[in-house]
Every structure is written in structure tokens, then in C-alpha cells.
């Protein structure tokens, strides 16, 4: 009766995913998930009935869906009797399901055939289809789109009957009147169209955001004494994106009243709405609203005119998991959809995950203002597929069968031939002996799985070894893979590993970083590769923060002292460089040999003496010694003059004369040295 909109990057797109119960009996629940797959579930057994993947399920994802009315299916059922294979059970089975896509096409899927019935493309929409509504009587349907147009389709010919502009902006929702002569359309404002002339009959104020749902709540006017033209006096309901109020409008004979007559308040944006029609003025309207926060609000009210104050729900239904243990707290389970059963006294609840929902029938008790159902869905995540359309058959395995060589998945186990035993078997055959037993044949092949150790595992496929080690928690196998230092091998292994092993690998790396800090160099290489290669996958995980919290805290604690250590490292480098520089200067200023050249400023004659002093003759060495002695005597004489004032000056003069003689003697020796050099 209602379908939620598909999720999109647009902030004003409706929440939830397209889904709907089959009409009347509600035997099936159709759901178009975000991965582009259409899944049809049996509501009674909670099993997957059919699954359909459109050819363009990635580019043209499903944005809305609608079941064909039961009257239309009853008309089409005699035509299918031509085929014997389809004759059984088609009259009672829900058939056509219309799917609107993001690229503007409409697909008609047949649940009886299990395949695509037809495709409506030509002359239709050139943008996202927002809503589809079937007509009650004929084989036609209506669709609206972001291209601002409304299209009337002929289902038999798959062609457009009529196309007209519905609004100045996107048309987001449609609803056909109970008599089939009027059509409600909404973008932000709501319009009531006459289908025969395609003219606007009434305008309504609408909502501040795009309208996500429209539906009539009554099929008869409150005042039954006046003549009924099929539309005047009827009430209809509207809900919008990011709006917590559901407005109720009444179609009046005069065109002046454009505002809502009453409203229902809920806790969050409505995702799925279902209601029971009021057939007379005394019968209340029952309304079930599923909100984005996962709660269901039930309303029961008699529509009899204007009501100023918003009405609150009579009953709220929530579902939660049982808290295991004293410390664990129950977690809420989101309710995805809710629909009234044919008896109007029970409700079908769809909760859990979109990929594996749980469908349950719950009896209504509006006396209780709040109902909290405790359900354990931990064992319900495995999909149960039971369909007559699938051609895949699972082979029945005998429990007593033994697998000789398990090997690694995708690889052949190594078989070692034994030539000696093989020759013995062949000799038995040639000699015409007894028939060789299976045990001897296996012995000849030398297949011994018990002796095969972990060292014999094939190391040429690291992704398989890594997957097996993570699943079996084998420490030695994980060591064999994670201790590798080949960066190219690490990158290839991370690229080829399955996605479901990414989180276990990160947890294993975190454990090794915590327990063995010395192995951080290798573990960081693996960690870097995993985070760079699988960043897009990790960003899609909703619970990534708690799963990688320990790793983040570990990295924070390790990096916390890095700044201080870097400052200390810089200071130590400065000290070491200064020490080494000072040592080098000491070595250069204290050589281990005497100077070859000495310069004195006393006379020009001494300059020539110093130049000649670097020769290797024995006379030169003697002259140098005499020279040094004379210098010492001069120093001693000066000291004695200073210390003893009363001494005789003649002694000093004699010494001066002696030194002059020595100097004169040196000068006399100069020509001899020159002659020796020549």
C-alpha cells in the first residue's frame, strides 16, 4: 500500500529503501535493496521466494516499486492458461511488480515467470523515477519523475498514453483516487488532477520539503445524505521528507480551503506508511507509521472535520535484543516496514537487516501506550533461499565419506610417486596374482595426510595461507606469512585477500603490535598496505570506529612521546658534532714533528741563516745547537740582571762580547756553507 523511497546522495531524498507488501492477502513482501537486487520474501514462512538482478542494477538502481492490483491480475490470468506450465496456481498468485529506476526506465517483473515481463522506456522519463501508481481497473500505470513530468503508460503496448508537466520542480509522489477518475500529485505543493482532461481540480498548500507519501484515507464522504461525486468530502494523508508531521487534507466543494484539517505527530521522518480505509463515517482510520528511528506509531481516529492540535500516537512498538549477561545492555532492532493484515486486528512487522529481514505477525493491543518486543536475531543472519526458479542444486553429501587430500582451496595437493611400490603392484598384475586392493593402490600413490605437516603447505599462495591462518587462528601459519620482509609480496597478498578477512587481519596486527613492540617494523608495513589498499571498503563499515579503536589508541600512545624524543635526538646530534669537531682541531694543532721554518725579525742576516738551516749537514746541526745555547745564555743574563742589582756589569759585557763573537763566527761560516751547497 506504500513504498519507501530509495536512498540517494540528495539530502532531500526520502529515507529507507523501496519496499511494499503484495495487495490483499499480503503473502509476499518485495524489497529493492541498495545493491540493486530485488528480493521477494514469503511473509508466512519468512523465506526468500525470488531474487532478481536487473542488467543495469548498478547504474540504474531501483528507486520505487509498486504491486499491480488484484483486479488486473485476475483479468490477465485467463490468457496464461494457454501454457500448461503456468496454468497451475496463477489465478491466486500475485504477478506483476513495477520497478522505477534512477535512469528513468520502468521495469515490469513477473513473479510467476520469475523473469522480466517488459520494459517501459520510449517516450517516458529522462531522469529518476520517484513514484509509480497502478490504476485500479485498466492495464495502465502512472509515474512521476525529477524531470517535472507525469506519464500515463499502457502496460499492454508498453507505450506512453499521455505525458504532461506536473509541477515547476520535481514531482515526488502520486496517488489515484478510489473511483479512478482523479490523481493526486505532489512536489512540495499538492495538486488534484482530473485524469480525463489532465487539468488541475484543486490546489493544496503541501509541505516545506518534498512530499514522500500520498494516500486516500476514506472512500465515502462523512455526510452520506448529500450526493457523492466520487471525490468531494474525501480525506487523504501526506508525509514529507524531514517532517515529523503527517497532514490530513479534505477535498471540499469550494476551492478556498487549502490548508490541512488535522495532523499526526511522530518521533522522526516517516519511512513507511500503511493504513486501513474508513468505509463509513463511524469507522475509525487505523494508521501505522514506521519512522527512521526504527519505531512504529499506531493511530486510530475518526475523521470528522477540523482538529487544531496535532494528534499523538495511541501505541508505540519497539523491538530490542535480549541483554546477555548482567553488564550487556539490550540493543534496539530497527523496524523496516509494517502493514495491516486483512482482519485489521494484527500487524505484519518487518525488522532486522535489509538483506535478511525477519517478518512477524503481531496482534494489536492499542490499550498499551508502549510495546517493546524482545527478539533474538543473532541466528537469523544466514539467508534462507528456497525457490522453485533457481536451477542450482546442492549435492547431498554422505556423513561417512572421507576426503583423502583436503589440500588448499583452489590448489591441488602434491602427490609423491613411489616407484618401488608401483613396480611391485605392476609385477603382481603381470604375474597374474590376486587383484590389488585399494589400500595397496593408495600405498603405491604414497598419499599420507597424517604425516603432512604445516611446513609442507604451499607458500606460493600467501593470500590463502593468510585466510586460513586468520580463520583457524593458527599462530605458526600467521607467523610464516606476517614475518616476510618482501614489500612487493606484502602488497600482492593484501590485494588478493578476501574482504571479510580485512578486519580480522587488522585485529591480529593490533594484537602483535601490543604484545611484541620489536616486531613493529614488519607489522607497520602490513598495516600501511591494508589501510591504503582497502580504504574504500573500510569507509563503508558502520562500526569501524569501535573495531579500530584499540589500534588508534595504540598509535596515539606510541606517537605521544615522539616529539620529545625528536627534540632529545636533535640535542644529542648537536653535542656529538661539537665533540667530534673539537677533537679534530686538537689533532691538527699538535703535530708530532718539529717546524721546518722559523722566522725571526732581528736582522736581515738571520733570515738567510734560517733559510739555510733546513739542510741536512752535520755542521748545520752543530751550529743550531750553539745558537740555541747562546740564546739560553742571553736569557740567563737578563734574569740575573733583574734579580741581582749589585752584581758587576763587566760580567754582562763579557758575555755580550762572547755572544757577539759567536754570532760573528756564524757569519764567518756562511760562505763555507754556500760553497758546500755549490
XYZ file of C-alpha atoms in Angstrom:
678
model
C 0.000 0.000 0.000
C 3.009 2.252 0.426
C 6.606 2.171 -0.624
C 9.552 3.979 0.856
C 11.875 5.934 -1.362
C 15.342 4.808 -2.336
C 18.402 6.202 -0.635
C 20.391 8.759 -2.563
C 23.150 11.315 -2.174
C 20.482 14.055 -2.244
C 19.817 15.321 1.322
C 16.124 15.769 0.424
C 15.759 12.178 -0.811
C 13.333 10.069 1.254
C 14.785 7.711 3.834
C 14.564 3.939 3.682
C 14.574 1.665 0.644
C 11.726 0.826 -1.791
C 9.530 -1.938 -0.376
C 5.852 -2.985 -0.416
C 3.507 -5.789 0.652
C 1.506 -7.579 -2.003
C -2.165 -6.454 -2.137
C -4.989 -8.030 -0.117
C -3.504 -11.295 1.198
C -0.044 -9.786 1.783
C 1.531 -13.132 1.023
C 4.736 -11.536 -0.252
C 6.975 -8.642 0.682
C 9.045 -7.076 -2.115
C 12.215 -5.199 -1.274
C 14.712 -3.477 -3.571
C 17.951 -3.194 -1.614
C 20.729 -0.679 -2.146
C 22.854 -3.188 -4.097
C 20.270 -3.172 -6.923
C 18.785 -6.616 -6.174
C 15.032 -7.205 -5.995
C 14.100 -9.769 -3.361
C 10.604 -11.155 -2.782
C 10.024 -12.742 0.645
C 7.235 -15.038 1.802
C 5.572 -13.392 4.790
C 4.195 -16.639 6.248
C 7.446 -18.645 6.258
C 9.926 -15.731 6.269
C 11.828 -17.284 3.356
C 13.261 -15.791 0.208
C 10.841 -16.581 -2.604
C 12.645 -14.971 -5.544
C 15.634 -12.793 -6.284
C 16.071 -10.736 -9.439
C 19.112 -8.723 -10.502
C 18.444 -6.238 -13.342
C 21.113 -5.991 -16.012
C 21.758 -2.340 -15.123
C 21.392 -2.764 -11.361
C 24.492 -0.669 -10.620
C 23.870 2.311 -12.905
C 20.060 2.202 -12.804
C 19.269 1.262 -9.204
C 15.655 0.775 -8.168
C 14.127 3.930 -6.672
C 10.473 2.883 -6.212
C 8.220 -0.140 -6.695
C 4.501 -0.951 -6.743
C 2.462 -4.180 -6.942
C -0.208 -4.483 -9.605
C -3.774 -4.507 -8.181
C -5.516 -7.865 -7.797
C -8.237 -6.995 -10.339
C -5.702 -6.525 -13.090
C -4.092 -9.861 -12.316
C -7.459 -11.618 -12.372
C -8.080 -10.251 -15.868
C -4.717 -11.433 -17.134
C -4.926 -14.908 -15.649
C -7.145 -16.483 -18.396
C -4.575 -15.514 -21.006
C -1.921 -17.514 -19.212
C -3.954 -20.724 -19.368
C -2.538 -21.242 -22.835
C 0.611 -22.535 -21.201
C 0.190 -25.654 -19.148
C 3.256 -24.912 -17.041
C 1.759 -21.616 -15.881
C -1.862 -22.729 -15.542
C -1.487 -24.103 -12.022
C -1.919 -21.529 -9.283
C -1.625 -18.364 -11.387
C -5.099 -17.060 -10.595
C -4.329 -16.736 -6.886
C -0.723 -15.621 -7.236
C 0.468 -12.036 -7.218
C 2.064 -11.322 -10.547
C 3.341 -8.028 -11.907
C 5.654 -5.756 -9.969
C 6.621 -2.354 -11.400
C 10.122 -1.050 -10.648
C 11.200 2.551 -11.240
C 14.913 3.193 -11.778
C 17.317 6.067 -11.349
C 17.820 6.429 -15.120
C 14.116 6.951 -15.913
C 13.122 3.485 -17.147
C 10.359 1.306 -15.648
C 10.671 -2.488 -15.411
C 7.718 -4.866 -15.101
C 8.769 -8.037 -13.290
C 6.603 -11.165 -13.270
C 6.777 -13.166 -10.050
C 5.004 -16.107 -11.740
C 7.564 -16.427 -14.533
C 10.454 -15.309 -12.372
C 11.757 -13.037 -15.099
C 11.384 -9.596 -16.633
C 7.931 -9.196 -18.219
C 8.509 -5.956 -20.148
C 10.331 -2.644 -20.064
C 8.846 0.842 -20.401
C 11.402 3.241 -21.877
C 10.443 5.022 -25.099
C 8.936 8.488 -24.694
C 8.942 8.329 -20.895
C 11.219 9.943 -18.337
C 14.768 11.120 -18.784
C 15.524 11.355 -15.053
C 14.997 9.494 -11.797
C 11.544 7.911 -11.325
C 10.193 8.882 -7.894
C 6.829 7.109 -7.654
C 4.663 4.562 -9.524
C 0.899 4.079 -9.097
C -1.260 1.438 -10.804
C -4.793 2.222 -11.956
C -7.459 0.043 -10.320
C -9.383 -1.039 -13.442
C -7.401 -0.811 -16.680
C -3.970 -2.002 -17.619
C -2.245 1.348 -17.132
C 0.012 2.928 -14.565
C 1.224 6.428 -13.695
C 4.754 7.542 -12.929
C 6.404 10.808 -11.873
C 10.000 11.902 -12.081
C 12.590 14.565 -11.360
C 12.035 15.789 -14.932
C 8.829 17.549 -13.633
C 6.527 15.345 -15.745
C 3.797 12.772 -15.082
C 3.464 9.891 -17.572
C 0.478 7.608 -18.162
C 1.612 4.219 -19.538
C -0.227 1.475 -21.380
C 1.028 -1.784 -19.880
C -0.095 -3.998 -22.802
C 1.650 -1.963 -25.512
C 4.466 -0.653 -23.260
C 3.945 2.812 -24.734
C 3.132 6.250 -23.385
C -0.578 7.148 -23.437
C -0.120 10.691 -22.177
C 2.640 12.870 -20.740
C 2.154 16.263 -19.098
C 4.055 18.680 -16.866
C 3.065 18.115 -13.267
C 4.987 20.855 -11.457
C 7.662 23.523 -11.795
C 10.035 21.302 -9.793
C 10.372 17.550 -9.247
C 7.193 15.515 -8.824
C 7.880 13.137 -5.938
C 4.621 11.311 -5.146
C 1.360 10.114 -6.753
C -1.938 8.583 -5.640
C -5.024 7.506 -7.649
C -8.440 8.277 -6.164
C -10.715 5.379 -5.068
C -13.004 5.798 -8.087
C -10.048 6.011 -10.505
C -11.047 9.377 -12.004
C -8.692 11.658 -10.079
C -4.941 11.699 -9.469
C -3.042 13.348 -6.626
C 0.469 14.585 -7.380
C 2.941 16.353 -5.125
C 6.306 18.032 -5.216
C 6.136 20.487 -2.373
C 2.598 21.613 -3.192
C -0.174 19.069 -3.759
C -2.390 19.074 -6.857
C -5.528 17.090 -7.661
C -5.849 16.276 -11.377
C -8.835 15.198 -13.466
C -7.481 12.221 -15.406
C -9.820 12.619 -18.330
C -8.855 16.219 -19.145
C -5.445 16.367 -17.321
C -6.499 19.630 -15.676
C -5.934 20.710 -12.073
C -9.097 20.365 -9.977
C -7.755 21.552 -6.582
C -4.569 23.038 -5.098
C -3.305 22.310 -1.569
C -0.547 24.018 0.416
C 1.588 20.917 0.921
C 4.851 20.801 2.885
C 8.094 22.764 3.130
C 10.083 19.726 1.906
C 9.363 17.219 -0.914
C 6.336 15.019 -0.240
C 7.317 11.359 0.126
C 3.889 9.687 0.524
C 0.283 10.321 -0.535
C -2.750 8.114 0.110
C -6.506 8.408 0.477
C -7.880 7.534 3.917
C -11.643 7.393 3.178
C -13.713 6.051 0.292
C -17.021 7.684 1.353
C -17.697 11.272 2.491
C -18.666 11.885 6.161
C -22.068 13.307 5.151
C -23.714 10.443 3.258
C -27.046 12.297 2.833
C -25.634 14.530 0.116
C -24.981 13.202 -3.393
C -21.441 11.919 -3.864
C -19.463 12.820 -6.979
C -16.607 10.423 -6.189
C -14.137 12.917 -4.718
C -15.821 15.686 -2.694
C -15.598 15.137 1.045
C -12.791 12.536 0.897
C -9.742 12.757 3.132
C -6.165 11.988 2.138
C -2.861 11.817 4.025
C 0.554 13.269 3.129
C 4.026 12.881 4.612
C 7.239 14.706 3.657
C 10.996 14.364 3.948
C 12.443 15.545 7.309
C 8.911 16.357 8.507
C 7.595 14.803 11.717
C 4.005 15.814 10.994
C 1.625 13.805 8.780
C -1.046 16.114 7.435
C -4.653 15.158 6.636
C -6.457 17.106 3.900
C -10.088 17.138 2.806
C -11.325 17.674 -0.749
C -14.085 20.281 -0.413
C -16.537 21.576 -2.942
C -15.235 25.123 -2.660
C -11.691 25.934 -3.706
C -10.921 28.322 -0.830
C -9.764 25.857 1.856
C -6.181 24.874 1.034
C -4.707 24.042 4.468
C -4.691 20.722 6.348
C -7.628 19.858 8.585
C -5.562 17.848 11.092
C -2.127 16.323 11.602
C -0.464 13.347 13.295
C 2.873 13.811 15.092
C 5.647 11.164 15.096
C 9.168 10.968 16.548
C 11.112 11.038 13.266
C 10.781 11.195 9.498
C 8.223 8.626 8.206
C 9.806 5.797 6.195
C 6.827 3.513 5.561
C 3.090 4.239 5.985
C 0.144 1.861 5.894
C -3.499 2.405 6.828
C -6.932 0.833 6.793
C -9.540 2.709 4.752
C -12.598 4.064 6.518
C -15.714 2.867 4.653
C -18.238 4.901 6.661
C -18.298 7.903 8.970
C -18.337 5.794 12.169
C -15.368 3.601 11.295
C -12.048 4.991 12.517
C -8.948 5.135 10.350
C -6.080 2.981 11.605
C -2.655 4.266 10.712
C 0.755 2.556 11.111
C 3.784 4.815 10.596
C 7.336 3.422 10.560
C 9.868 6.135 11.384
C 13.526 6.410 10.539
C 14.457 5.773 14.181
C 13.046 2.216 13.883
C 9.790 2.686 15.832
C 6.194 2.090 14.733
C 3.495 4.544 15.778
C -0.151 3.422 15.681
C -3.005 5.919 15.341
C -6.747 5.307 15.483
C -9.004 8.282 14.793
C -12.397 9.093 13.281
C -12.021 11.769 10.623
C -14.888 14.197 11.203
C -13.641 17.666 10.459
C -11.091 20.177 11.606
C -8.728 19.475 14.539
C -6.302 22.189 15.623
C -3.969 20.242 17.919
C -1.680 17.536 16.401
C -2.712 14.026 17.421
C -0.221 11.763 19.191
C 0.033 8.018 18.702
C -2.159 5.602 20.653
C 0.587 2.959 20.770
C 4.311 2.774 20.009
C 6.032 -0.512 19.123
C 9.766 -1.129 19.530
C 11.906 -4.252 19.146
C 15.110 -4.915 21.091
C 17.605 -7.731 21.599
C 17.765 -9.564 24.943
C 20.657 -8.409 27.108
C 23.059 -11.330 27.550
C 24.585 -11.187 30.997
C 24.410 -8.541 33.666
C 26.678 -5.984 32.011
C 25.334 -6.155 28.450
C 22.521 -3.794 27.553
C 19.720 -4.572 25.081
C 20.192 -3.049 21.631
C 17.268 -1.758 19.547
C 16.370 -3.618 16.346
C 15.114 -1.276 13.610
C 11.657 -1.917 12.186
C 11.774 -1.541 8.401
C 8.095 -1.796 7.400
C 4.680 -2.541 8.874
C 1.395 -3.480 7.201
C -2.098 -4.222 8.474
C -3.417 -7.723 7.910
C -6.789 -8.322 6.273
C -8.528 -8.666 9.671
C -7.282 -5.156 10.683
C -6.526 -6.530 14.161
C -2.962 -7.692 13.565
C 0.158 -6.180 12.050
C 2.953 -7.605 9.910
C 6.301 -6.277 11.127
C 9.489 -6.415 9.045
C 12.601 -5.827 11.151
C 16.312 -6.517 11.220
C 18.515 -6.135 8.155
C 17.507 -5.219 4.613
C 19.446 -8.204 3.277
C 17.917 -10.731 5.683
C 14.749 -9.251 7.231
C 12.567 -11.026 9.752
C 8.806 -10.904 9.134
C 6.477 -11.480 12.084
C 2.760 -11.144 12.683
C 1.879 -9.245 15.875
C -1.586 -8.865 17.427
C -2.578 -5.249 18.101
C -3.255 -4.060 21.605
C -3.901 -0.336 21.488
C -4.652 -0.190 25.193
C -0.954 -0.299 25.977
C 0.722 3.012 25.091
C 4.085 1.336 24.556
C 5.053 -2.177 23.437
C 8.626 -3.453 23.483
C 9.163 -6.821 21.834
C 12.302 -8.744 22.796
C 13.678 -10.743 19.862
C 16.994 -12.526 19.356
C 18.027 -12.205 15.715
C 21.627 -13.379 16.133
C 20.811 -16.688 14.422
C 18.788 -15.117 11.607
C 21.592 -13.529 9.591
C 22.159 -16.530 7.313
C 19.954 -16.157 4.226
C 17.406 -18.908 3.656
C 16.841 -19.390 -0.061
C 14.096 -21.748 -1.128
C 12.785 -21.072 -4.603
C 11.494 -23.183 -7.449
C 13.095 -20.922 -10.030
C 16.736 -21.442 -9.163
C 18.495 -24.197 -11.120
C 21.322 -24.641 -8.640
C 21.193 -27.939 -6.771
C 23.371 -28.660 -3.758
C 24.742 -32.232 -3.800
C 23.793 -34.436 -0.867
C 26.969 -35.399 0.997
C 27.232 -38.640 2.944
C 28.363 -38.058 6.513
C 30.579 -41.162 6.388
C 32.506 -40.026 3.311
C 36.197 -39.277 3.893
C 38.225 -36.789 1.921
C 41.677 -38.182 1.233
C 43.540 -34.991 0.334
C 41.943 -31.823 1.668
C 44.651 -29.518 0.286
C 44.247 -25.780 -0.008
C 41.143 -24.345 -1.699
C 41.886 -23.699 -5.349
C 45.114 -25.723 -5.347
C 45.994 -29.332 -6.000
C 47.664 -31.328 -3.280
C 51.107 -32.624 -4.037
C 51.260 -36.365 -4.765
C 54.615 -38.072 -4.317
C 55.123 -41.081 -6.549
C 56.792 -44.149 -5.083
C 58.478 -46.027 -7.912
C 59.387 -49.113 -5.877
C 55.880 -49.799 -4.623
C 54.422 -49.024 -8.046
C 56.741 -51.607 -9.632
C 55.647 -54.203 -7.066
C 51.991 -53.582 -7.894
C 52.688 -53.840 -11.624
C 54.635 -57.071 -11.107
C 51.652 -58.544 -9.245
C 49.413 -57.665 -12.156
C 51.798 -59.184 -14.717
C 52.352 -62.337 -12.717
C 48.618 -62.907 -12.634
C 48.391 -62.810 -8.858
C 45.446 -61.748 -6.769
C 43.749 -58.435 -7.509
C 45.413 -55.456 -5.894
C 43.423 -53.983 -3.027
C 42.525 -50.297 -2.731
C 44.755 -49.980 0.301
C 47.777 -51.153 -1.690
C 46.912 -48.799 -4.531
C 46.728 -45.879 -2.125
C 50.002 -47.012 -0.600
C 51.566 -47.037 -4.070
C 50.431 -43.440 -4.569
C 52.023 -42.564 -1.200
C 49.125 -40.428 -0.039
C 49.606 -39.861 3.644
C 47.648 -36.934 5.008
C 48.539 -37.606 8.630
C 52.264 -37.093 8.139
C 51.799 -33.934 6.165
C 52.851 -31.110 8.437
C 52.396 -27.412 8.328
C 55.832 -26.973 6.782
C 54.612 -28.714 3.626
C 51.963 -26.089 2.977
C 52.368 -24.307 -0.295
C 53.920 -20.936 0.334
C 53.396 -19.680 -3.200
C 49.886 -18.508 -2.328
C 50.144 -16.193 0.638
C 46.524 -14.917 0.496
C 45.209 -18.462 1.003
C 47.605 -19.094 3.868
C 46.692 -15.772 5.461
C 42.969 -16.501 5.165
C 43.379 -19.975 6.641
C 45.540 -18.682 9.469
C 43.028 -15.977 10.406
C 40.072 -18.368 10.283
C 41.790 -21.141 12.275
C 43.796 -18.728 14.466
C 46.947 -20.697 13.632
C 49.882 -18.816 15.173
C 52.617 -20.606 13.182
C 50.864 -20.122 9.849
C 50.303 -16.425 10.576
C 53.958 -16.056 11.562
C 55.024 -17.627 8.286
C 53.067 -15.011 6.351
C 53.482 -11.911 8.521
C 57.260 -12.300 9.060
C 58.037 -11.707 5.389
C 60.102 -8.621 4.563
C 59.336 -8.517 0.831
C 57.279 -5.352 0.317
C 56.129 -6.460 -3.143
C 54.866 -9.755 -1.731
C 53.053 -7.941 1.097
C 51.282 -5.670 -1.393
C 50.201 -8.565 -3.637
C 48.929 -10.539 -0.648
C 46.832 -7.619 0.607
C 45.436 -7.009 -2.885
C 44.292 -10.628 -3.292
C 42.970 -11.291 0.201
C 39.144 -11.557 0.630
C 37.310 -8.538 2.027
C 35.886 -10.401 5.015
C 39.428 -11.000 6.318
C 40.419 -7.313 6.386
C 39.050 -6.599 9.879
C 40.457 -9.869 11.402
C 43.856 -9.029 9.889
C 43.786 -5.529 11.407
C 42.871 -7.026 14.783
C 45.740 -9.526 14.511
C 48.182 -6.748 13.613
C 46.946 -4.702 16.585
C 47.466 -7.690 18.888
C 51.022 -8.191 17.617
C 51.858 -4.512 17.991
C 50.638 -4.600 21.592
C 52.415 -7.824 22.547
C 55.663 -7.535 20.588
C 56.882 -3.949 20.130
C 60.083 -5.180 18.447
C 58.093 -6.557 15.510
C 56.520 -3.141 14.868
C 58.680 -2.550 11.791
C 57.142 -5.507 9.947
C 53.632 -5.005 11.284
C 53.603 -1.343 10.256
C 54.373 -2.355 6.658
C 51.338 -4.675 6.659
C 49.207 -2.039 8.361
C 50.163 0.608 5.822
C 49.347 -1.711 2.918
C 45.945 -2.738 4.324
C 44.849 0.830 5.066
C 45.878 2.131 1.637
C 44.536 -0.759 -0.460
C 41.244 -1.337 1.403
C 40.453 2.244 2.439
C 37.263 2.346 0.347
C 35.957 -0.879 1.912
C 36.770 0.251 5.448
C 34.976 3.555 4.933
C 31.723 1.681 4.213
C 31.701 -0.153 7.560
C 29.261 1.450 10.023
C 31.029 0.104 13.138
C 34.577 0.895 12.026
C 35.342 3.260 14.922
C 34.786 0.715 17.749
C 36.543 -2.038 15.780
C 39.685 0.031 15.186
C 39.562 1.900 18.496
C 42.309 -0.190 20.095
C 44.610 0.347 17.102
C 44.004 4.097 17.165
C 44.746 4.331 20.892
C 47.888 2.234 20.446
C 49.159 4.525 17.692
C 48.323 7.606 19.761
C 50.249 6.289 22.779
C 53.259 5.399 20.608
C 53.346 8.767 18.859
C 52.709 10.721 22.067
C 56.419 10.791 23.060
C 57.716 11.164 19.509
C 58.026 14.953 19.713
C 60.038 14.831 22.936
C 62.271 12.103 21.539
C 62.882 14.103 18.367
C 63.917 17.145 20.454
C 66.291 14.963 22.501
C 67.658 13.403 19.310
C 68.398 16.839 17.862
C 70.213 17.985 21.009
C 72.311 14.819 21.127
C 73.315 15.285 17.489
C 74.470 18.853 18.254
C 76.565 17.680 21.224
C 78.132 14.823 19.273
C 79.058 17.066 16.339
C 80.652 19.632 18.690
C 82.711 16.950 20.456
C 83.961 15.462 17.193
C 84.810 18.946 15.833
C 86.874 19.821 18.928
C 88.774 16.535 18.708
C 89.677 17.220 15.089
C 91.016 20.688 15.915
C 93.250 19.264 18.684
C 94.736 16.740 16.321
C 95.578 19.374 13.705
C 97.199 21.931 16.151
C 99.614 19.469 17.847
C 101.729 17.815 15.117
C 104.326 15.190 16.079
C 107.329 16.798 14.227
C 109.443 19.949 14.560
C 108.894 23.031 12.453
C 110.947 23.209 9.285
C 110.924 27.014 9.118
C 111.438 29.560 11.938
C 111.138 33.292 11.227
C 112.850 35.944 13.398
C 112.683 39.730 12.953
C 116.078 40.752 14.472
C 118.188 41.205 11.303
C 118.192 40.529 7.607
C 121.249 38.306 8.042
C 119.299 35.967 10.299
C 116.699 35.495 7.530
C 119.339 33.940 5.282
C 120.533 31.843 8.231
C 117.040 30.486 8.754
C 116.662 29.698 5.089
C 119.871 27.690 5.086
C 119.040 25.960 8.404
C 116.864 23.295 6.814
C 119.824 21.419 5.245
C 120.889 18.009 6.440
C 124.626 18.520 7.008
C 126.193 17.806 10.418
C 127.724 21.270 10.592
C 124.352 22.872 10.350
C 123.042 20.788 13.234
C 126.072 21.852 15.372
C 125.542 25.482 14.522
C 121.922 25.193 15.527
C 122.904 23.765 18.896
C 125.389 26.595 19.505
C 122.762 29.087 18.525
C 120.284 27.666 20.988
C 122.919 27.699 23.765
C 123.723 31.362 23.093
C 120.040 32.191 23.279
C 119.788 30.420 26.641
C 122.817 32.351 27.926
C 121.243 35.631 26.936
C 118.081 34.720 28.806
C 120.035 33.748 31.891
C 121.936 37.021 31.774
C 118.783 39.037 31.638
C 117.312 37.165 34.587
C 120.462 37.697 36.652
C 120.399 41.441 35.893
C 116.863 41.655 37.114
C 117.253 39.549 40.257
C 120.681 40.765 41.499
C 121.164 44.524 41.166
C 124.590 44.733 42.903
C 126.472 42.500 40.520
C 129.296 43.616 38.327
C 128.288 44.912 34.886
C 131.601 43.738 33.410
C 130.481 40.139 33.560
C 127.419 41.070 31.495
C 129.591 42.912 28.983
C 131.945 39.955 28.637
C 129.027 37.703 27.967
C 127.692 40.098 25.390
C 131.033 40.127 23.705
C 131.160 36.348 23.751
C 127.750 36.171 22.157
C 128.783 38.684 19.526
C 131.837 36.575 18.777
C 129.642 33.559 18.370
C 127.428 35.461 16.051
C 130.430 36.673 14.126
C 131.634 33.110 13.951
C 128.339 32.086 12.465
C 128.594 34.793 9.905
C 132.100 33.631 9.065
C 130.768 30.132 8.436
C 128.140 31.310 5.939
C 130.387 31.321 2.889
C 131.588 27.854 3.766
C 128.001 26.577 3.772
C 127.361 28.250 0.467
C 130.438 26.615 -1.035
C 129.310 23.217 0.257
C 125.921 23.630 -1.349
C 127.507 24.625 -4.642
